[in-house]
Tab-separated table of C-alpha atoms in Angstrom:
chain	number	residue	atom	x	y	z
F	277	MET	CA	-79.937	125.974	-14.764
F	278	ILE	CA	-78.692	128.203	-11.938
F	279	LEU	CA	-77.632	131.842	-11.628
F	280	LEU	CA	-73.998	132.846	-11.507
F	281	ARG	CA	-74.415	134.207	-7.975
F	282	ASP	CA	-75.424	130.708	-6.831
F	283	LEU	CA	-72.202	129.303	-8.297
F	284	ILE	CA	-70.154	131.996	-6.560
F	285	ARG	CA	-71.972	131.342	-3.281
F	286	GLU	CA	-70.948	127.677	-3.350
F	287	LEU	CA	-67.337	128.572	-4.083
F	288	ASP	CA	-67.373	131.145	-1.296
F	289	ALA	CA	-68.699	128.571	1.174
F	290	ALA	CA	-65.746	126.265	0.452
F	291	PHE	CA	-63.078	128.932	-0.133
F	292	PRO	CA	-64.191	132.105	1.716
F	293	LEU	CA	-63.566	135.173	-0.414
F	294	ARG	CA	-63.116	137.254	2.757
F	295	ARG	CA	-59.870	135.366	3.441
F	296	ALA	CA	-58.219	136.417	0.174
F	297	GLU	CA	-55.163	138.641	0.460
F	298	ASN	CA	-56.031	142.344	0.231
F	299	TRP	CA	-53.867	142.764	-2.896
F	300	ASP	CA	-55.660	139.980	-4.726
F	301	LYS	CA	-58.631	140.207	-7.070
F	302	VAL	CA	-60.985	137.284	-6.468
F	303	GLY	CA	-64.619	136.489	-7.160
F	304	LEU	CA	-66.511	137.734	-10.217
F	305	GLN	CA	-64.073	139.412	-12.623
F	306	ILE	CA	-66.149	139.640	-15.798
F	307	GLY	CA	-69.869	139.071	-16.213
F	308	ASP	CA	-73.235	139.394	-14.498
F	309	GLU	CA	-73.994	137.647	-11.207
F	310	ASN	CA	-77.651	137.382	-12.289
F	311	ALA	CA	-76.768	135.603	-15.535
F	312	PRO	CA	-78.091	132.048	-15.923
F	313	VAL	CA	-75.396	129.380	-16.005
F	314	ALA	CA	-75.881	125.848	-17.308
F	315	ARG	CA	-72.281	124.828	-18.049
F	316	ALA	CA	-69.046	125.853	-16.327
F	317	VAL	CA	-65.469	125.110	-17.352
F	318	VAL	CA	-62.694	124.951	-14.743
F	319	ALA	CA	-59.142	125.920	-15.722
F	320	HIS	CA	-55.930	127.039	-14.084
F	321	GLU	CA	-56.069	130.452	-15.757
F	322	ALA	CA	-57.562	132.321	-18.689
F	323	THR	CA	-55.540	132.015	-21.897
F	324	ASP	CA	-56.482	131.963	-25.564
F	325	ALA	CA	-56.408	128.171	-25.418
F	326	THR	CA	-58.672	127.903	-22.369
F	327	LEU	CA	-61.095	130.441	-23.850
F	328	ASP	CA	-61.156	128.367	-27.055
F	329	ASP	CA	-61.954	125.308	-24.948
F	330	ALA	CA	-64.740	127.139	-23.106
F	331	GLN	CA	-66.183	128.313	-26.423
F	332	ASN	CA	-66.091	124.820	-27.926
F	333	LEU	CA	-67.837	123.446	-24.834
F	334	ARG	CA	-70.450	126.240	-25.009
F	335	ALA	CA	-69.728	127.259	-21.449
F	336	ASP	CA	-71.500	130.114	-19.688
F	337	ALA	CA	-68.823	130.469	-17.006
F	338	LEU	CA	-65.084	129.957	-16.719
F	339	VAL	CA	-63.861	129.355	-13.159
F	340	VAL	CA	-60.112	129.816	-12.799
F	341	TYR	CA	-57.513	129.763	-10.075
F	342	HIS	CA	-55.353	132.672	-11.331
F	343	PRO	CA	-57.211	135.974	-11.832
F	344	LEU	CA	-57.031	137.505	-15.294
F	345	LEU	CA	-57.363	141.050	-13.911
F	346	PHE	CA	-54.694	141.751	-11.293
F	347	ARG	CA	-54.432	145.520	-11.751
F	348	PRO	CA	-56.534	148.241	-13.431
F	349	LEU	CA	-56.324	148.453	-17.206
F	350	ASP	CA	-55.264	151.861	-18.513
F	351	SER	CA	-57.011	151.209	-21.805
F	352	LEU	CA	-58.719	148.499	-23.833
F	353	ASN	CA	-55.920	148.415	-26.392
F	354	PHE	CA	-55.991	144.863	-27.706
F	355	ARG	CA	-52.230	144.808	-28.078
F	356	ASP	CA	-52.343	144.171	-24.343
F	357	HIS	CA	-53.098	140.468	-23.969
F	358	THR	CA	-55.077	140.977	-20.735
F	359	ALA	CA	-57.384	143.512	-22.390
F	360	ARG	CA	-57.773	141.239	-25.413
F	361	LEU	CA	-58.657	138.210	-23.283
F	362	ALA	CA	-61.131	140.262	-21.262
F	363	ALA	CA	-62.782	141.393	-24.510
F	364	ARG	CA	-62.978	137.776	-25.663
F	365	CYS	CA	-64.839	136.834	-22.480
F	366	ILE	CA	-67.351	139.600	-23.117
F	367	THR	CA	-67.910	138.742	-26.792
F	368	GLN	CA	-68.289	135.047	-25.870
F	369	ASN	CA	-70.815	135.929	-23.121
F	370	LEU	CA	-68.458	134.087	-20.816
F	371	ASN	CA	-68.586	134.950	-17.110
F	372	LEU	CA	-65.154	134.785	-15.460
F	373	VAL	CA	-64.684	133.894	-11.769
F	374	ALA	CA	-61.274	133.654	-10.055
F	375	MET	CA	-60.482	132.206	-6.613
F	376	HIS	CA	-56.663	132.405	-6.130
F	377	THR	CA	-55.751	133.349	-2.533
F	378	ALA	CA	-59.280	132.579	-1.323
F	379	LEU	CA	-58.427	128.966	-2.154
F	380	ASP	CA	-54.925	129.405	-0.686
F	381	ASN	CA	-56.322	130.640	2.643
F	382	ALA	CA	-59.327	128.313	2.945
F	383	PRO	CA	-60.225	126.609	6.260
F	384	PRO	CA	-58.548	123.288	7.125
F	385	LEU	CA	-59.647	120.029	5.551
F	386	SER	CA	-62.753	118.603	7.260
F	387	VAL	CA	-65.825	116.543	6.447
F	388	LYS	CA	-67.521	119.668	5.070
F	389	ALA	CA	-64.525	121.638	3.770
F	390	PRO	CA	-62.078	120.615	1.013
F	391	GLY	CA	-59.202	122.456	2.696
F	392	ALA	CA	-56.756	124.930	1.195
F	393	LEU	CA	-54.456	124.490	-1.792
F	394	GLY	CA	-51.479	124.166	0.555
F	395	ASP	CA	-53.183	121.207	2.239
F	396	ALA	CA	-53.526	119.491	-1.127
F	397	LEU	CA	-49.880	120.187	-1.973
F	398	ALA	CA	-48.741	118.814	1.396
F	399	HIS	CA	-50.806	115.667	0.742
F	400	GLN	CA	-49.218	115.257	-2.702
F	401	LEU	CA	-45.787	115.462	-1.059
F	402	GLY	CA	-46.685	112.797	1.508
F	403	LEU	CA	-46.461	115.116	4.532
F	404	GLN	CA	-48.004	114.299	7.893
F	405	ASN	CA	-48.917	116.461	10.911
F	406	VAL	CA	-49.483	119.373	8.554
F	407	GLN	CA	-49.817	122.901	9.974
F	408	VAL	CA	-49.918	126.464	8.653
F	409	LEU	CA	-46.433	127.979	8.376
F	410	ALA	CA	-46.188	131.740	9.045
F	411	PRO	CA	-49.920	132.692	8.928
F	412	SER	CA	-50.823	135.655	6.750
F	413	GLY	CA	-54.051	136.344	8.640
F	414	ARG	CA	-56.275	135.368	11.521
F	415	GLU	CA	-60.046	135.189	11.673
F	416	SER	CA	-61.847	136.630	14.712
F	417	LEU	CA	-64.326	134.393	16.506
F	418	CYS	CA	-67.494	134.988	18.495
F	419	LYS	CA	-69.828	132.759	20.471
F	420	ILE	CA	-73.554	132.657	19.821
F	421	VAL	CA	-75.633	131.676	22.857
F	422	VAL	CA	-79.293	130.882	22.177
F	423	PHE	CA	-82.081	129.546	24.400
F	424	VAL	CA	-84.066	126.765	22.745
F	425	PRO	CA	-87.041	124.590	23.760
F	426	PRO	CA	-86.092	120.876	23.964
F	427	GLN	CA	-88.097	119.798	20.915
F	428	ALA	CA	-86.286	122.308	18.669
F	429	LEU	CA	-82.737	121.777	19.943
F	430	ASP	CA	-81.568	119.379	17.221
F	431	ALA	CA	-83.045	121.465	14.395
F	432	VAL	CA	-81.525	124.727	15.645
F	433	GLN	CA	-78.030	123.393	16.262
F	434	SER	CA	-77.994	121.481	12.956
F	435	ALA	CA	-78.977	124.631	11.066
F	436	MET	CA	-76.171	126.593	12.742
F	437	TRP	CA	-73.627	123.873	11.993
F	438	GLN	CA	-74.684	123.760	8.348
F	439	ALA	CA	-74.181	127.530	8.122
F	440	GLY	CA	-70.548	127.206	9.230
F	441	ALA	CA	-70.700	127.426	13.027
F	442	GLY	CA	-69.146	124.959	15.437
F	443	GLN	CA	-65.717	124.351	13.905
F	444	ILE	CA	-62.741	124.403	16.269
F	445	GLY	CA	-59.494	123.497	14.540
F	446	LEU	CA	-59.865	120.039	12.991
F	447	TYR	CA	-63.184	119.381	14.783
F	448	ASP	CA	-66.627	120.431	13.612
F	449	GLU	CA	-70.186	120.233	14.980
F	450	ALA	CA	-68.849	121.499	18.328
F	451	SER	CA	-71.306	122.957	20.863
F	452	PHE	CA	-72.078	123.142	24.576
F	453	ARG	CA	-75.576	122.663	25.985
F	454	THR	CA	-76.963	123.266	29.465
F	455	PRO	CA	-80.577	122.589	30.561
F	456	GLY	CA	-82.412	125.267	32.516
F	457	ARG	CA	-85.650	127.161	32.994
F	458	GLY	CA	-86.772	130.248	31.113
F	459	THR	CA	-89.577	132.722	31.783
F	460	PHE	CA	-91.489	135.139	29.567
F	461	ARG	CA	-94.879	136.856	29.410
F	462	PRO	CA	-96.492	137.472	26.000
F	463	LEU	CA	-97.797	141.039	25.632
F	464	ALA	CA	-100.565	142.449	23.448
F	465	GLY	CA	-99.890	141.829	19.760
F	466	ALA	CA	-97.602	138.822	20.378
F	467	ASN	CA	-98.192	135.428	18.738
F	468	PRO	CA	-96.538	133.066	21.242
F	469	HIS	CA	-95.388	129.566	20.339
F	470	VAL	CA	-96.505	128.467	23.811
F	471	GLY	CA	-98.551	130.212	26.497
F	472	ALA	CA	-101.249	132.858	26.489
F	473	LEU	CA	-101.277	136.658	26.330
F	474	GLY	CA	-100.690	138.340	29.664
F	475	GLN	CA	-99.659	135.153	31.474
F	476	ARG	CA	-96.088	134.459	32.547
F	477	GLU	CA	-94.715	131.159	31.304
F	478	ASP	CA	-92.047	129.072	33.069
F	479	VAL	CA	-90.624	126.523	30.582
F	480	ASP	CA	-87.809	124.053	30.077
F	481	GLU	CA	-85.110	125.361	27.726
F	482	TRP	CA	-81.586	124.530	26.645
F	483	ARG	CA	-78.767	127.073	26.638
F	484	LEU	CA	-76.948	126.291	23.384
F	485	GLU	CA	-73.446	127.771	22.834
F	486	ILE	CA	-71.665	127.554	19.477
F	487	ILE	CA	-68.495	129.279	18.215
F	488	VAL	CA	-68.589	130.924	14.791
F	489	PRO	CA	-66.203	133.102	12.737
F	490	GLU	CA	-67.280	136.682	13.339
F	491	ALA	CA	-67.629	137.326	9.597
F	492	GLN	CA	-70.243	134.546	9.368
F	493	SER	CA	-72.197	135.467	12.494
F	494	GLU	CA	-75.037	137.309	10.723
F	495	GLU	CA	-75.648	134.375	8.370
F	496	VAL	CA	-75.605	131.893	11.268
F	497	ILE	CA	-77.997	134.061	13.309
F	498	ALA	CA	-80.393	134.258	10.350
F	499	VAL	CA	-80.573	130.478	9.892
F	500	MET	CA	-80.792	129.988	13.662
F	501	LYS	CA	-83.847	132.251	13.805
F	502	SER	CA	-85.430	130.446	10.853
F	503	ALA	CA	-85.081	127.075	12.600
F	504	HIS	CA	-86.210	128.388	16.002
F	505	PRO	CA	-89.938	128.079	16.819
F	506	TYR	CA	-90.169	131.224	18.967
F	507	GLU	CA	-91.526	134.484	17.577
F	508	GLU	CA	-88.832	136.401	19.524
F	509	VAL	CA	-85.577	134.488	19.918
F	510	ALA	CA	-83.424	135.205	22.976
F	511	TYR	CA	-79.749	135.014	22.037
F	512	ASP	CA	-76.379	136.611	22.829
F	513	VAL	CA	-73.382	137.287	20.580
F	514	ILE	CA	-70.152	137.331	22.593
F	515	PRO	CA	-66.846	138.489	21.014
F	516	LEU	CA	-63.972	136.167	21.903
F	517	ARG	CA	-60.331	136.953	22.608
F	518	ASN	CA	-59.276	133.359	21.974
F	519	ALA	CA	-56.322	132.644	19.725
F	520	THR	CA	-58.160	132.984	16.435
F	521	ASN	CA	-58.142	130.741	13.370
F	522	ALA	CA	-54.840	131.249	11.555
F	523	TYR	CA	-54.663	130.914	7.779
F	524	GLY	CA	-52.103	131.261	5.013
F	525	SER	CA	-50.796	129.567	1.894
F	526	ALA	CA	-47.672	127.886	3.352
F	527	ARG	CA	-47.650	124.503	5.077
F	528	VAL	CA	-45.133	122.534	7.124
F	529	GLY	CA	-45.152	118.819	7.913
F	530	GLU	CA	-43.018	115.699	8.188
F	531	LEU	CA	-42.313	112.744	5.942
F	532	GLU	CA	-43.109	109.394	7.534
F	533	THR	CA	-39.469	108.405	7.073
F	534	GLY	CA	-36.515	110.575	6.130
F	535	LEU	CA	-35.296	110.433	2.530
F	536	PRO	CA	-32.023	111.376	0.849
F	537	PHE	CA	-32.424	114.713	-0.941
F	538	ASP	CA	-32.200	113.241	-4.442
F	539	ALA	CA	-34.753	110.541	-3.627
F	540	PHE	CA	-37.157	113.134	-2.228
F	541	ALA	CA	-36.657	115.344	-5.284
F	542	ALA	CA	-37.513	112.430	-7.584
F	543	GLN	CA	-40.655	111.777	-5.534
F	544	VAL	CA	-41.660	115.450	-5.771
F	545	GLN	CA	-41.267	115.477	-9.554
F	546	ALA	CA	-43.332	112.316	-9.957
F	547	ASN	CA	-46.110	113.313	-7.546
F	548	LEU	CA	-46.503	116.834	-8.955
F	549	SER	CA	-46.037	115.889	-12.620
F	550	ALA	CA	-43.437	118.652	-12.775
F	551	PRO	CA	-41.743	119.025	-16.179
F	552	ASN	CA	-38.457	119.882	-14.514
F	553	LEU	CA	-36.912	120.722	-11.145
F	554	ARG	CA	-34.338	123.241	-9.999
F	555	LEU	CA	-32.547	122.065	-6.865
F	556	VAL	CA	-30.643	123.978	-4.215
F	557	ARG	CA	-28.611	121.713	-1.969
F	558	ALA	CA	-28.029	122.909	1.581
F	559	GLY	CA	-27.938	121.568	5.115
F	560	LYS	CA	-28.043	117.857	5.810
F	561	ASN	CA	-28.718	115.365	3.041
F	562	GLU	CA	-31.653	113.630	4.780
F	563	ILE	CA	-35.012	115.334	4.265
F	564	ARG	CA	-37.712	114.834	6.865
F	565	ARG	CA	-39.310	118.160	7.875
F	566	VAL	CA	-40.649	119.927	4.785
F	567	ALA	CA	-42.285	123.285	4.086
F	568	CYS	CA	-44.323	123.791	0.914
F	569	VAL	CA	-45.972	126.770	-0.752
F	570	PRO	CA	-48.083	126.672	-3.934
F	571	GLY	CA	-46.901	129.093	-6.618
F	572	SER	CA	-44.246	131.613	-5.587
F	573	GLY	CA	-42.939	130.796	-2.128
F	574	ALA	CA	-39.533	132.449	-1.896
F	575	SER	CA	-40.840	134.888	0.713
F	576	TYR	CA	-41.193	131.938	3.119
F	577	ILE	CA	-37.507	130.923	3.041
F	578	GLU	CA	-36.692	132.541	6.370
F	579	ALA	CA	-39.856	131.185	8.028
F	580	ALA	CA	-39.031	127.660	6.822
F	581	ALA	CA	-35.488	127.977	8.185
F	582	ARG	CA	-36.778	129.269	11.540
F	583	GLY	CA	-39.181	126.325	11.611
F	584	ALA	CA	-36.241	123.871	11.423
F	585	CYS	CA	-37.310	122.646	7.980
F	586	ASP	CA	-34.881	120.609	5.908
F	587	CYS	CA	-36.406	121.607	2.578
F	588	LEU	CA	-38.859	124.061	0.984
F	589	VAL	CA	-40.868	122.951	-2.066
F	590	THR	CA	-42.320	125.779	-4.139
F	591	GLY	CA	-41.865	127.628	-7.463
F	592	ASP	CA	-40.330	130.788	-8.909
F	593	ILE	CA	-37.050	130.698	-6.977
F	594	LYS	CA	-34.631	133.457	-8.022
F	595	HIS	CA	-30.818	133.528	-7.835
F	596	HIS	CA	-30.606	135.556	-4.637
F	597	ASP	CA	-33.385	133.507	-3.041
F	598	ALA	CA	-31.248	130.420	-3.599
F	599	LEU	CA	-28.185	132.054	-2.063
F	600	LYS	CA	-30.183	133.065	1.002
F	601	ALA	CA	-31.518	129.525	1.456
F	602	GLN	CA	-28.034	128.059	1.182
F	603	ALA	CA	-26.746	130.466	3.804
F	604	LEU	CA	-29.586	129.416	6.124
F	605	GLY	CA	-28.967	125.692	5.534
F	606	LEU	CA	-32.329	125.181	3.814
F	607	ALA	CA	-32.573	122.968	0.719
F	608	LEU	CA	-34.924	124.108	-2.049
F	609	ILE	CA	-36.905	122.329	-4.734
F	610	ASP	CA	-38.367	124.607	-7.407
F	611	ALA	CA	-40.974	122.417	-9.088
F	612	THR	CA	-42.364	125.312	-11.205
F	613	HIS	CA	-45.177	127.666	-10.301
F	614	THR	CA	-47.874	125.716	-12.121
F	615	ALA	CA	-46.958	122.232	-10.902
F	616	THR	CA	-47.179	123.253	-7.254
F	617	GLU	CA	-50.671	124.655	-7.920
F	618	ARG	CA	-51.910	121.783	-10.073
F	619	ALA	CA	-54.398	120.569	-7.445
F	620	ALA	CA	-56.402	123.820	-7.702
F	621	VAL	CA	-58.402	122.698	-10.743
F	622	PRO	CA	-59.746	119.425	-9.286
F	623	MET	CA	-60.500	121.219	-5.994
F	624	LEU	CA	-62.631	123.810	-7.810
F	625	ARG	CA	-64.256	121.089	-9.919
F	626	ASP	CA	-65.245	119.054	-6.856
F	627	VAL	CA	-67.056	122.015	-5.290
F	628	LEU	CA	-68.933	122.886	-8.482
F	629	GLN	CA	-69.945	119.313	-9.280
F	630	ILE	CA	-72.320	119.140	-6.315
F	631	ILE	CA	-74.428	122.077	-7.582
F	632	PRO	CA	-77.744	120.741	-8.965
F	633	GLY	CA	-78.472	121.779	-12.535
F	634	LEU	CA	-74.867	122.682	-13.379
F	635	THR	CA	-72.714	120.768	-15.867
F	636	VAL	CA	-69.019	121.036	-15.033
F	637	GLU	CA	-66.180	120.441	-17.495
F	638	VAL	CA	-62.443	120.505	-16.801
F	639	CYS	CA	-60.159	122.170	-19.312
F	640	GLY	CA	-57.615	119.501	-20.155
F	641	LEU	CA	-54.986	121.982	-21.338
F	642	ASP	CA	-51.826	122.420	-19.267
F	643	THR	CA	-51.109	126.148	-19.044
F	644	ASN	CA	-47.607	125.660	-17.604
F	645	PRO	CA	-45.343	127.667	-19.980
F	646	PHE	CA	-42.231	125.717	-18.905
F	647	SER	CA	-41.232	122.366	-20.373
F	648	SER	CA	-38.308	120.013	-20.031
F	649	PHE	CA	-35.440	119.770	-22.538
F	650	GLU	CA	-33.186	116.840	-23.256
F	651	LEU	CA	-30.288	116.656	-25.706
C-alpha cells in the first residue's frame, strides 16, 4: 500500500502539473494526500457510472483525465450534479485526482516519458514527423555545472538524469564532461572525503554540465548532492537564454502517403473508435499534412491554416468555426470530444501500473455522451 502523494508524484513525473494551463484545475481535487491507497481506478471523467464502478471495485482513488471541479461551487446543493458527485466521492472515501492539461502539455515521447495526449492522437492518426503546433507555453532551462571526482562521475550523472535532467528535444541522457584539476583545503570542523585538515589538495576532477528545466533544478541539485561523495559540493547553476522547450496540446504531422478526404475520414473513424463524424470539406481533396487537437480544438483553425495543413482533426466544432475553416481552405473532421481524447485513460494506467504495491483498474465505461443513429 502507498500514500496518495506517492501516486500523485508518479503522475507528476510523467505529466508535469506545472505545465497545466493556468485556467485548469489539476492534481488532487478531493481527498487527503496522506491517505493510504491500495487500489486506483482510471477513468475519462467522474460520472455516476464511474463512481459506481470505483465503489464496486473498492477503490481508494479515482484518477481521471477531465477534472470534476472546474470552477468554485457556490453551494453544496445536490441539485447541482458537480456538487452531488463531489459529495459522493467524500462519502465513498474516494480520493479524486485529475490530470487534464498536464497530460496535454507533457514532454515529448522518449524512453522515460510517455509523451503528451496530442502525441498519442497523432500516432493513432498515422502521422509522422510530429511537432507541436502553436505552443501554449515554453519552459525555461538552466545548466547545472558540477565538479566530480572520477570514481563518482557515473553515479552523479545517472542520478541527475533519473531526476529529469539531460533531455534536449527528442534526446535524453545528454551531458558534457571535461577533465581537469581542482584544489581545496579542508578547514577546522570539516570532514573531507579525501585529504587532511589544513593541507591543500590538488586532485583530478571532471567538470560535468547538464541541462535541466528550471522548475526541476532544485530536485536535480538535491539528488546530485546525495550521489556526490564530497561534504561540500562545488556547482554552478547558469540560467540559459536558449530557445526553451515549447509545449501545447496541438500537433501537426504528415501522412506517409496522401489520401482522398473520404478515405482519410474513414481511417480516422476506425482508428479513434468514433461513434460518428462531422466533416467540413475545403481546399484540395488529397489530405497529407494534418493538424490534430484532443478535445476542443476550434481555436487552432487559424494556426492549422497558417501551417499549410490540409485538415484539422478535433472535436466540438461549431457552425461559425466550420465557416471560418472553409474560408481558409482547411478541411475539418470533428470526431467528437471524447474520441479524440480516448488515449488518455491507457496513458494514465500505464504510469500507475509501475507503482509497487498499487492495484490499478480501468473503468470500462465509455463516458462519451454522443452516439450514432441509423434509420
